[in-house]
Amino acid sequence: GRLRELRLHGFKTFADPTRFVFEPGINAVIGPNGSGKSNMADAVRWVLGEQSNRSLRTRRGDDVIFTGSQQRRPQGMAEAILTLDNFDGWLPIDFGEVSIGRRAYRSGESEYLINGAPARLRDVVELLAGGRLGANELVVVGQGTVDAALSLRPEERRQLFEEAA
Amino acid sequence: GRLRELRLHGFKTFADPTRFVFEPGINAVIGPNGSGKSNMADAVRWVLGEQSNRSLRTRRGDDVIFTGSQQRRPQGMAEAILTLDNFDGWLPIDFGEVSIGRRAYRSGESEYLINGAPARLRDVVELLAGGRLGANELVVVGQGTVDAALSLRPEERRQLFEEAA
Amino acid sequence: IGERFHTAFAAIGRRFNEYCRLLFAGGSASLRVSDGTDGEAPGGIEIVVQPPGKRLQRLSMLSGGERALTGVALLFSMLSVNPVPFCILDEVDAALDEANIGRFAEALRTLSAQIDFVVITHNRATIEVADTIYGVTMTDAAVSRVLSLRLADVPVGATA
Amino acid sequence: IGERFHTAFAAIGRRFNEYCRLLFAGGSASLRVSDGTDGEAPGGIEIVVQPPGKRLQRLSMLSGGERALTGVALLFSMLSVNPVPFCILDEVDAALDEANIGRFAEALRTLSAQIDFVVITHNRATIEVADTIYGVTMTDAAVSRVLSLRLADVPVGATA
Ligand SMILES: Nc1ncnc2c1ncn2[C@@H]1O[C@H](COP(=O)(O)OP(=O)(O)OP(=O)(O)O)[C@@H](O)[C@H]1O
Ligand SMILES: Nc1ncnc2c1ncn2[C@@H]1O[C@H](COP(=O)(O)OP(=O)(O)OP(=O)(O)O)[C@@H](O)[C@H]1O
Ligand SMILES: [Mg+2]
Ligand SMILES: [Mg+2]
């Protein structure tokens, strides 16, 4: 499968280094309310370059950093690394395995990494667009949004189609 | 219990005369998607005087009338009658049992009935307000709206409270 | 008028804290009237919720289920302070996990002593606290039909 | 550019009709570009859905589950015409009844031959078509933790 792994550390409720290893086909994710399932989906959006606070359920860039709990102290950085299998060159880059990383600091800055090397947001966006990962609305369908297209005005829906198709 | 019965005829998917007889306590309503459960909830809102098309999922007043199906012809009138037990005089009217009725016609007009006798909308509203049935948002909690108060601005929430409390 | 609002508001606020602690099995919650000092327009109502073990955060960061549970707590608080004669709930438990549905069903049962509820639901735990069950189905002619059911008639699938 | 859009749009429209018929077990559906004649701004995209046995009506009159099913059909149509490498679905099946979840799960399984899916769900029927299952839980310290699960580990309650 093209989706290999997601590593999180300090991203929302994922205070400790956590790894999701994905298999081809269907990976089900289950768990109680508030346990972190949608936070994981947010992390995928975020590492793919999402800039909209609304889509991430945040109000400022550094809201994605673990703010602490009653037993744990806040952290200073959030990190997400998505590893993809580029076996058939579906991503326009000369590597068999590609990792895309993003870090956020309390100061508000975000850093991007491609295969561990510093990159600019536009490099990430360009790389992903080449692999059809630019259309964020098709790649991550957020909780409560599956029927969003039905509430849009026809012109707004047209816009959505032009991005997706 | 105060809530006795709801009779529907021609209201949305309730093309045939249908009766819900309610018992005190908890009445669960179950069934497949699109079978008519929320339509029943809409009927309660509607018979209590709801005027907002948005709350009723309609665009015009006569959208509540059964529009027909592949096997059945459209109807010309929608009717809902809510029967309440007024045993302790919680409704300011001198009857032990009170029925509130509403009819809609293709022409767009609505008729109201209290105990089978023609009434004006304001009579119904006054009667219901006296029985604490004026605050429609507390009496019928629509599908997908239970967390609506969380998305409102604080001033809008204040307005909601003043109506409810 | 302002007096009556503030008395009711204080009572609802107390119940809101109790209901959140009951439904979340811990944590804390409160309702506040903005006094204008924190940059918010004065007089608005702030909702503050802290699930058990977590730190206080923006309302927008709550999960789908946590938001639904908070909404239920607010509704039940208002109903218990200023009861209505009956209340129709349309799938308010849709986003809740098993543990939260159980606590919701219990709180609902207690409130049902003074308020008649009509609860549209797909969840078994909610159906199990019902005194009466109605099934609504669609006939082949695409017309709604209602039947009286007993708990034994309710299909055993993942959702009812 | 306009050419490419219209080719893709026609293909997506065909798949949308097929997916709606599959997921609703009948009925019909289509996508149309408004030509401006029906009072709508020209160029907008209209969604037309008619569940089995019903008459064509406004989109706003569809039920919660019918809306979700239509949204899934539209998503699957776009994915099958212009596949993405992977797709995260967060509780898209929340409003579906048992029969619809079953059809959704089957359609998902077929699509998963070409697209890797991560499906966040509370529904057993959806979990049952998964190749891998992850459980996310909250520790006492209110930190997320992930564990690999097998179908046998999934709790048997009304919702998983
Ligand atoms: N930066 C952060 N630091 C700590 N906790 C956070 C942070 N951002 C969000 N949270 C917490 O994450 C929780 C929400 O997690 P999430 O939305 O992933 O839940 P979920 O598993 O999807 O639940 P549901 O089944 O209810 O949808 C909230 O309790 C919220 O307070
Ligand atoms: N005036 C009308 N005439 C005929 N059918 C109508 C009318 N108004 C709405 N409908 C139909 O009613 C159906 C929706 O019913 P309803 O919202 O009650 O479903 P539901 O049982 O609540 O389902 P869900 O579990 O998905 O929420 C739609 O298929 C819609 O087309
Ligand atoms: Mg979630
Ligand atoms: Mg409904």
XYZ file of C-alpha atoms and ligand atoms in Angstrom:
714
model
C 0.000 0.000 0.000
C 1.081 3.568 -0.545
C 0.320 4.702 2.983
C 2.979 3.268 5.288
C 3.212 4.944 8.635
C 2.323 7.993 10.728
C 4.542 8.992 13.640
C 3.306 11.599 16.128
C 5.022 13.269 19.043
C 3.568 16.205 20.934
C 0.699 16.543 18.447
C -2.508 17.284 20.375
C -3.179 14.336 22.733
C -0.254 12.328 21.317
C 2.186 13.597 23.926
C 4.401 10.517 23.702
C 6.086 9.226 20.523
C 3.341 7.154 18.859
C 3.352 5.113 15.676
C 0.501 4.035 13.385
C 1.740 1.369 10.949
C -0.749 1.097 8.118
C -1.447 -1.974 6.002
C -2.850 -1.993 2.451
C -6.644 -2.007 2.218
C -8.811 -0.974 5.165
C -7.328 0.160 8.482
C -10.088 0.607 11.052
C -9.452 2.949 13.988
C -11.711 2.594 17.007
C -11.825 3.899 20.569
C -13.775 5.934 23.134
C -14.924 9.538 22.741
C -12.083 11.999 23.175
C -9.345 9.364 22.935
C -7.553 10.934 19.939
C -8.957 9.342 16.756
C -9.891 12.629 15.046
C -6.677 14.152 16.363
C -4.847 11.521 14.308
C -6.888 12.533 11.230
C -6.010 16.189 11.972
C -2.334 15.213 12.052
C -2.564 13.753 8.539
C -4.187 16.966 7.245
C -1.622 19.030 9.081
C 1.445 17.208 7.820
C 0.049 17.479 4.269
C 0.272 21.255 4.678
C -3.183 22.265 5.959
C -3.165 25.953 6.945
C -6.809 26.444 7.899
C -7.343 26.581 11.670
C -10.991 25.740 11.179
C -10.197 22.378 9.522
C -7.804 21.558 12.355
C -10.246 22.609 15.117
C -7.687 25.117 16.387
C -7.600 28.866 16.739
C -3.850 29.443 16.474
C -1.004 27.532 14.905
C 0.465 26.378 18.223
C -2.859 24.870 19.428
C -1.690 21.586 17.863
C 1.070 21.278 20.471
C 0.209 19.123 23.516
C -1.012 21.650 26.084
C -0.513 19.330 29.026
C -3.016 17.478 31.212
C -3.638 17.259 34.938
C -0.720 14.836 35.225
C 1.556 15.956 32.381
C 3.264 19.213 31.564
C 2.778 21.085 28.269
C 5.314 20.463 25.529
C 7.173 22.896 23.332
C 6.855 21.209 19.960
C 4.447 19.113 17.892
C 5.782 16.740 15.251
C 4.126 14.531 12.655
C 5.936 12.378 10.090
C 4.035 10.587 7.339
C 5.877 7.793 5.521
C 4.726 6.795 2.034
C 5.714 3.918 -0.202
C 6.745 5.366 -3.584
C 7.249 1.989 -5.282
C 5.774 2.986 -8.648
C 6.957 6.578 -8.607
C 3.518 8.012 -7.999
C 5.284 10.811 -6.144
C 7.532 12.923 -8.401
C 10.710 12.333 -6.390
C 13.560 9.844 -6.783
C 13.098 7.832 -3.590
C 11.393 4.469 -3.015
C 10.185 5.626 0.360
C 9.200 9.219 1.092
C 8.623 10.805 4.475
C 6.928 14.160 4.895
C 7.367 15.853 8.233
C 6.089 18.950 9.953
C 6.931 20.575 13.272
C 5.255 23.421 15.118
C 6.785 25.449 17.952
C 5.226 27.668 20.625
C 6.573 30.693 18.749
C 4.056 29.883 15.996
C 6.520 28.815 13.289
C 6.139 25.608 11.324
C 9.022 23.638 9.843
C 8.634 21.171 6.982
C 10.821 18.184 6.180
C 11.047 15.896 3.151
C 12.975 12.706 3.921
C 14.316 14.369 7.034
C 15.768 17.383 5.201
C 14.389 20.900 5.767
C 11.985 21.984 3.025
C 9.663 24.880 2.349
C 5.894 24.552 2.444
C 5.794 25.105 -1.326
C 8.150 22.157 -1.895
C 5.793 19.949 0.100
C 2.728 21.283 -1.729
C 4.373 20.752 -5.133
C 5.459 17.211 -4.249
C 2.009 16.286 -2.975
C 0.195 17.838 -5.928
C 2.278 15.613 -8.179
C 0.994 12.609 -6.243
C -2.658 13.711 -6.274
C -2.505 14.561 -2.575
C -3.294 18.212 -3.090
C -7.081 17.897 -2.895
C -7.249 17.844 0.898
C -11.025 17.431 0.988
C -10.826 14.054 -0.739
C -7.832 12.813 1.235
C -9.176 13.517 4.732
C -12.958 13.464 5.226
C -13.484 15.089 8.638
C -16.020 14.075 11.267
C -19.480 15.410 10.468
C -18.520 16.574 6.959
C -19.521 13.667 4.694
C -22.762 15.428 3.681
C -21.210 18.902 3.443
C -21.495 18.967 -0.361
C -25.287 18.721 -0.049
C -25.493 21.974 1.930
C -23.361 24.007 -0.476
C -24.793 26.279 -3.131
C -24.419 24.835 -6.636
C -21.670 27.345 -7.503
C -19.673 26.385 -4.396
C -20.042 22.723 -5.300
C -18.666 23.523 -8.756
C -15.574 24.929 -7.096
C -15.150 21.754 -5.049
C -15.425 19.623 -8.180
C -12.859 21.642 -10.083
C -10.347 21.115 -7.275
C -11.124 17.403 -6.928
C -11.629 16.423 -10.572
C -48.021 11.433 31.371
C -48.831 14.779 29.824
C -48.053 13.702 26.282
C -50.876 11.425 25.104
C -51.057 10.970 21.380
C -49.991 12.256 17.965
C -52.191 11.623 14.940
C -50.825 12.318 11.454
C -52.496 12.210 8.071
C -50.868 13.477 4.894
C -47.920 14.928 6.841
C -44.702 14.239 4.889
C -44.320 10.453 4.594
C -47.333 9.778 6.823
C -49.723 9.558 3.892
C -52.158 7.295 5.739
C -53.873 8.121 9.065
C -51.241 7.129 11.649
C -51.331 7.185 15.434
C -48.525 7.361 18.002
C -49.917 6.594 21.470
C -47.372 7.780 24.031
C -46.874 6.363 27.526
C -45.392 8.216 30.502
C -41.602 8.070 30.783
C -39.422 7.139 27.821
C -40.903 6.327 24.403
C -38.170 5.062 22.077
C -38.696 5.432 18.324
C -36.536 3.280 16.064
C -36.411 2.369 12.394
C -34.373 2.488 9.166
C -32.947 5.608 7.511
C -35.608 7.613 5.725
C -38.521 5.748 7.324
C -40.135 8.855 8.888
C -38.791 9.205 12.465
C -37.575 12.815 12.068
C -40.701 13.570 10.046
C -42.663 12.663 13.192
C -40.489 15.071 15.218
C -41.099 17.747 12.552
C -44.854 17.158 12.945
C -44.664 17.894 16.689
C -42.766 21.157 16.021
C -45.213 22.030 13.289
C -48.383 21.437 15.284
C -46.896 23.554 18.109
C -46.850 26.460 15.658
C -43.361 26.338 14.109
C -43.130 28.849 11.247
C -39.483 28.449 10.233
C -39.024 26.418 7.052
C -35.434 25.730 8.003
C -36.436 23.936 11.228
C -38.953 21.865 9.284
C -36.498 21.031 6.461
C -38.896 22.569 3.956
C -38.730 25.484 1.564
C -42.405 26.368 1.385
C -45.364 25.871 3.695
C -46.960 23.177 1.546
C -43.786 21.024 1.458
C -45.151 19.263 4.547
C -47.981 17.751 2.513
C -47.374 14.217 1.208
C -46.024 14.792 -2.313
C -46.746 11.263 -3.492
C -44.438 8.334 -4.223
C -43.893 6.044 -7.170
C -46.989 4.084 -6.130
C -49.116 6.772 -4.447
C -50.584 10.026 -5.611
C -49.875 13.385 -3.898
C -52.394 14.569 -1.319
C -54.034 17.939 -0.905
C -53.763 18.386 2.850
C -51.447 17.631 5.777
C -52.907 17.239 9.263
C -51.334 16.721 12.685
C -53.248 16.504 15.976
C -51.421 16.420 19.293
C -53.430 15.249 22.317
C -52.273 16.273 25.791
C -53.439 15.212 29.245
C -54.282 18.356 31.229
C -55.003 16.530 34.484
C -53.361 19.110 36.763
C -54.323 22.160 34.713
C -50.783 22.759 33.481
C -52.364 24.173 30.327
C -54.391 27.355 31.004
C -57.660 25.974 29.578
C -60.678 24.345 31.232
C -60.429 20.881 29.703
C -59.004 17.630 31.133
C -57.767 16.638 27.706
C -56.540 19.142 25.135
C -55.934 18.526 21.446
C -53.999 20.949 19.276
C -54.409 20.532 15.553
C -52.938 22.047 12.435
C -53.731 21.609 8.750
C -51.890 22.800 5.680
C -53.336 23.031 2.157
C -51.664 23.271 -1.259
C -52.746 26.906 -1.404
C -50.255 27.563 1.380
C -52.723 28.381 4.174
C -52.521 26.783 7.587
C -55.516 26.200 9.859
C -55.236 25.715 13.599
C -57.613 23.859 15.887
C -57.940 23.660 19.676
C -60.122 20.725 20.770
C -61.400 20.471 17.207
C -62.572 24.077 17.036
C -60.959 26.572 14.631
C -58.445 28.833 16.378
C -55.902 31.439 15.370
C -52.161 30.849 15.547
C -51.937 33.384 18.372
C -54.476 31.428 20.449
C -52.343 28.321 20.081
C -49.139 30.217 20.923
C -50.746 31.786 24.002
C -52.118 28.450 25.217
C -48.757 26.719 24.747
C -46.784 29.526 26.375
C -48.971 29.093 29.439
C -47.966 25.422 29.523
C -44.242 26.087 29.042
C -44.406 24.746 25.481
C -43.328 27.999 23.933
C -39.592 27.349 23.982
C -39.527 25.179 20.870
C -35.772 24.527 21.105
C -36.171 22.700 24.391
C -39.304 20.795 23.395
C -37.986 19.334 20.122
C -34.240 18.740 19.825
C -33.668 18.161 16.106
C -31.273 15.667 14.531
C -27.696 16.969 14.534
C -28.498 19.949 16.783
C -27.666 18.727 20.301
C -24.281 20.525 20.245
C -25.583 23.642 18.465
C -25.210 25.790 21.598
C -21.445 25.135 21.552
C -21.040 26.713 18.112
C -22.978 29.871 18.918
C -21.325 33.129 19.868
C -21.713 33.931 23.607
C -24.272 36.675 22.860
C -26.386 34.295 20.772
C -26.243 31.737 23.566
C -27.501 34.427 25.956
C -30.526 34.888 23.721
C -31.205 31.139 23.776
C -31.033 31.109 27.575
C -33.396 34.007 27.971
C -35.999 32.179 25.879
C -35.493 28.863 27.661
C -34.991 30.042 31.241
C -36.561 40.340 34.803
C -32.785 40.565 35.193
C -33.239 39.144 38.720
C -35.220 36.145 37.521
C -32.694 35.450 34.778
C -29.779 35.458 37.188
C -31.504 33.131 39.648
C -32.380 30.671 36.896
C -28.921 31.017 35.384
C -27.214 30.237 38.685
C -29.398 27.154 39.157
C -28.782 25.944 35.598
C -25.046 26.519 36.081
C -25.016 24.328 39.209
C -26.932 21.559 37.439
C -24.634 21.875 34.420
C -21.601 21.146 36.582
C -23.408 18.174 38.157
C -24.571 16.770 34.803
C -21.129 17.116 33.215
C -19.511 15.340 36.167
C -22.139 12.599 35.893
C -21.991 12.152 32.097
C -18.191 12.505 31.790
C -17.701 10.421 34.967
C -15.543 13.166 36.416
C -13.940 16.421 35.361
C -15.597 19.789 35.869
C -17.717 22.329 34.029
C -19.338 25.703 34.477
C -21.356 28.395 32.773
C -20.269 32.026 32.992
C -21.644 35.362 31.963
C -18.865 37.332 30.263
C -18.135 40.520 32.171
C -16.413 42.079 29.191
C -12.918 41.881 30.695
C -11.570 39.030 28.569
C -12.221 40.760 25.263
C -15.633 39.124 24.943
C -18.816 41.160 24.588
C -20.284 41.538 28.118
C -23.421 39.544 28.954
C -22.676 36.602 26.657
C -22.744 33.061 28.057
C -19.456 31.127 28.144
C -19.411 27.337 28.374
C -16.393 25.882 30.173
C -15.812 22.104 30.124
C -12.864 20.077 31.395
C -13.174 16.315 30.805
C -11.592 14.113 33.518
C -7.809 14.240 33.632
C -7.586 16.865 30.905
C -6.570 20.483 31.111
C -8.981 23.317 30.401
C -9.086 24.053 26.663
C -11.130 25.826 24.043
C -14.562 24.387 23.382
C -13.616 23.938 19.697
C -11.001 21.334 20.605
C -13.526 18.931 22.168
C -14.219 15.712 20.279
C -17.524 14.980 18.521
C -18.698 12.810 21.391
C -17.520 15.272 24.053
C -19.465 18.055 22.292
C -22.618 15.931 22.150
C -22.274 15.010 25.832
C -21.821 18.699 26.754
C -24.918 19.572 24.704
C -26.913 16.885 26.512
C -25.675 18.155 29.890
C -26.786 21.695 29.005
C -30.188 20.498 27.798
C -30.776 18.350 30.899
C -29.710 21.244 33.132
C -32.286 23.548 31.581
C -34.973 20.845 31.668
C -34.394 20.075 35.334
C -34.530 23.722 36.420
C -37.482 24.714 34.209
C -39.231 21.503 33.211
C -41.221 21.265 30.002
C -44.132 18.787 29.934
C -42.533 16.631 27.237
C -39.440 16.562 25.071
C -38.625 14.981 21.690
C -34.947 13.979 21.301
C -33.861 13.157 17.749
C -30.675 11.037 17.735
C -28.865 13.102 20.372
C -26.791 10.009 21.255
C -25.490 9.392 17.705
C -21.889 10.461 18.441
C -21.560 8.762 21.846
C -19.452 5.690 22.614
C -20.792 2.784 24.642
C -19.764 4.087 28.062
C -21.202 7.537 27.441
C -24.466 6.155 26.042
C -24.881 4.163 29.227
C -24.500 7.257 31.432
C -26.754 9.252 29.104
C -29.450 6.578 29.289
C -29.294 6.551 33.102
C -29.587 10.336 33.370
C -32.460 10.261 30.880
C -34.272 7.635 32.908
C -34.069 9.737 36.070
C -35.380 12.849 34.291
C -38.225 10.837 32.751
C -39.927 10.682 36.122
C -41.040 14.292 35.594
C -40.860 14.732 31.794
C -42.278 12.487 29.045
C -39.604 11.783 26.449
C -39.835 10.626 22.862
C -36.344 9.438 21.950
C -35.450 8.686 18.335
C -32.374 6.495 18.451
C -30.332 3.751 16.759
C -28.606 2.712 20.001
C -29.500 -0.374 21.965
C -28.549 0.951 25.415
C -30.947 3.867 24.978
C -33.737 1.568 23.772
C -33.202 -0.634 26.828
C -34.241 2.136 29.257
C -37.426 2.865 27.315
C -40.870 2.139 28.768
C -42.403 1.903 25.273
C -40.867 1.197 21.858
C -42.241 2.232 18.493
C -40.890 1.046 15.177
C -41.279 3.302 12.139
C -40.834 1.636 8.775
C -41.334 2.503 5.136
C -43.811 0.394 3.160
C -43.141 -0.593 -0.452
C -45.366 2.321 -1.407
C -42.858 4.636 0.349
C -45.323 5.546 3.073
C -44.447 5.558 6.813
C -45.990 2.929 9.044
C -45.825 2.656 12.841
C -45.809 -0.508 14.946
C -45.651 -1.120 18.647
C -42.581 -3.174 19.592
C -41.201 -4.970 22.593
C -37.486 -5.118 23.419
C -37.397 -8.707 22.164
C -38.515 -7.487 18.700
C -35.582 -5.076 18.346
C -32.987 -6.392 15.858
C -29.706 -7.396 17.458
C -27.391 -5.755 14.873
C -24.521 -3.341 15.514
C -27.065 -0.548 15.624
C -30.759 -1.083 16.123
C -9.415 22.865 -19.186
C -13.178 23.068 -19.708
C -12.896 19.926 -21.841
C -11.107 17.976 -19.153
C -13.604 19.098 -16.532
C -16.577 17.961 -18.596
C -15.062 14.545 -19.317
C -14.309 13.969 -15.627
C -17.718 15.349 -14.656
C -19.549 12.993 -17.005
C -17.609 10.027 -15.623
C -18.213 11.058 -12.006
C -21.925 11.528 -12.800
C -22.176 7.989 -14.176
C -20.414 6.529 -11.118
C -22.632 8.641 -8.836
C -25.760 7.047 -10.306
C -24.197 3.578 -9.919
C -23.067 4.199 -6.340
C -26.436 5.621 -5.279
C -28.244 2.628 -6.759
C -25.830 0.315 -4.961
C -25.924 2.065 -1.574
C -29.677 2.793 -1.581
C -30.391 -0.662 -3.068
C -32.370 0.967 -5.848
C -33.728 4.366 -6.833
C -31.831 6.752 -9.096
C -29.503 9.734 -8.930
C -27.633 12.144 -11.147
C -25.392 15.182 -11.197
C -26.226 18.134 -13.421
C -24.580 21.375 -14.384
C -27.191 24.157 -14.145
C -27.704 25.788 -17.500
C -29.260 28.838 -15.926
C -32.795 28.092 -17.177
C -34.283 26.996 -13.823
C -33.448 30.216 -12.047
C -30.154 28.823 -10.782
C -26.835 30.494 -11.580
C -25.409 28.732 -14.680
C -22.443 26.404 -14.158
C -23.348 25.282 -10.640
C -23.564 21.576 -9.832
C -26.979 20.158 -8.903
C -27.304 16.884 -6.978
C -30.459 14.901 -7.725
C -31.310 11.848 -5.597
C -34.428 9.673 -5.588
C -34.377 6.860 -2.998
C -36.172 3.633 -4.065
C -39.946 3.965 -4.318
C -39.918 7.676 -3.528
C -40.678 10.629 -5.740
C -38.040 13.177 -6.674
C -37.815 15.869 -3.974
C -35.578 18.654 -2.729
C -32.244 17.577 -1.312
C -33.141 19.324 1.984
C -35.958 16.848 2.629
C -33.656 13.812 2.716
C -33.156 12.139 6.094
C -29.879 12.282 8.029
C -28.911 8.801 6.884
C -29.974 9.443 3.275
C -27.785 12.594 3.248
C -24.799 10.689 4.604
C -25.289 7.900 2.052
C -25.492 10.462 -0.774
C -22.299 12.111 0.498
C -20.544 8.739 0.534
C -21.753 7.996 -3.006
C -20.382 11.335 -4.213
C -17.047 10.774 -2.475
C -16.680 7.227 -3.822
C -17.579 8.460 -7.332
C -14.803 11.054 -7.251
C -12.329 8.565 -5.775
C -13.056 5.914 -8.394
C -12.670 8.325 -11.337
C -9.609 10.159 -9.987
C -8.070 7.940 -7.317
C -6.041 9.391 -4.478
C -3.332 7.164 -2.976
C -5.017 6.994 0.438
C -8.051 8.362 2.195
C -8.899 8.995 5.881
C -12.632 8.643 6.685
C -13.692 10.026 10.062
C -17.017 8.494 11.192
C -18.732 8.873 7.800
C -21.045 5.978 8.738
C -22.314 7.551 12.001
C -25.852 8.266 10.716
C -26.366 4.994 8.839
C -28.702 2.177 9.862
C -27.633 -1.455 9.825
C -28.639 -2.220 6.234
C -26.940 0.888 4.854
C -23.758 0.298 6.862
C -23.556 -3.167 5.325
C -23.761 -1.799 1.772
C -21.315 0.981 2.647
C -18.826 -1.535 4.020
C -19.068 -3.670 0.892
C -18.522 -0.696 -1.452
C -15.597 0.414 0.722
C -14.030 -3.017 0.548
C -14.140 -3.024 -3.256
C -12.575 0.448 -3.488
C -9.850 -0.551 -1.029
C -8.211 -2.688 -3.696
C -6.845 0.514 -5.245
C -6.900 3.010 -2.341
C -5.600 2.589 1.228
C -8.271 3.616 3.715
C -8.034 4.643 7.347
C -11.589 4.427 8.689
C -12.454 5.876 12.087
C -15.691 4.226 13.141
C -17.871 3.045 16.037
C -19.740 0.505 13.875
C -19.117 -3.204 13.985
C -20.051 -3.969 10.361
C -17.445 -1.481 9.158
C -14.802 -2.910 11.484
C -15.558 -6.390 10.173
C -14.379 -5.538 6.641
C -11.099 -4.069 7.909
C -7.759 -5.729 7.176
C -6.168 -4.093 10.247
C -7.671 -2.676 13.444
C -6.153 -0.051 15.703
C -7.518 0.924 19.092
C -6.889 4.448 20.362
C -7.381 4.968 24.070
C -6.730 7.675 26.619
C -4.375 6.854 29.494
C -5.038 8.095 33.030
C -2.582 10.872 32.257
C -4.959 11.993 29.443
C -2.498 11.051 26.724
C -3.444 9.044 23.596
C -2.162 5.538 23.245
C -2.420 3.201 20.253
C -2.708 -0.592 20.254
C -2.999 -3.161 17.517
C -6.232 -5.158 17.801
C -7.815 -8.204 16.270
C -11.531 -8.521 15.570
C -11.853 -10.796 18.622
C -10.577 -7.945 20.842
C -13.312 -5.532 19.725
C -15.938 -5.054 22.473
C -19.328 -6.549 21.641
C -21.433 -3.579 22.825
C -24.152 -1.733 20.896
C -21.406 0.318 19.279
C -17.778 -0.656 19.224
N -3.147 20.541 21.908
C -3.834 19.690 22.695
N -3.317 19.255 23.853
C -3.991 18.391 24.660
N -5.216 17.901 24.380
C -5.781 18.310 23.220
C -5.127 19.204 22.328
N -5.947 19.409 21.256
C -7.055 18.680 21.473
N -6.967 18.023 22.650
C -7.972 17.139 23.237
O -8.277 16.084 22.341
C -9.589 15.620 22.639
C -10.340 15.334 21.348
O -9.773 14.261 20.700
P -10.395 13.658 19.381
O -11.199 14.699 18.662
O -9.313 13.024 18.607
O -11.387 12.547 19.936
P -12.030 11.322 19.186
O -11.299 10.100 19.541
O -12.151 11.634 17.729
O -13.472 11.229 19.845
P -14.956 11.088 19.246
O -15.233 9.619 19.128
O -15.796 11.712 20.305
O -15.017 11.801 17.958
C -10.287 16.712 23.423
O -10.555 16.265 24.728
C -9.287 17.848 23.421
O -9.334 18.600 24.609
N -43.876 16.031 1.817
C -43.281 14.853 1.651
N -43.857 13.890 0.910
C -43.260 12.677 0.741
N -42.074 12.352 1.266
C -41.455 13.273 2.029
C -42.007 14.561 2.260
N -41.149 15.259 3.046
C -40.111 14.458 3.300
N -40.280 13.248 2.682
C -39.351 12.134 2.718
O -39.104 11.732 4.055
C -37.841 11.097 4.101
C -37.077 11.510 5.346
O -37.705 11.041 6.477
P -37.099 11.221 7.913
O -36.194 12.426 7.948
O -38.201 11.196 8.875
O -36.211 9.913 8.081
P -35.628 9.273 9.400
O -36.473 8.110 9.779
O -35.444 10.331 10.442
O -34.223 8.727 8.937
P -32.733 8.834 9.551
O -32.573 7.656 10.476
O -31.859 8.705 8.365
O -32.582 10.146 10.250
C -37.078 11.514 2.855
O -36.852 10.393 2.020
C -37.974 12.525 2.195
O -37.900 12.490 0.801
Mg -13.726 12.193 16.494
Mg -33.822 11.361 11.188
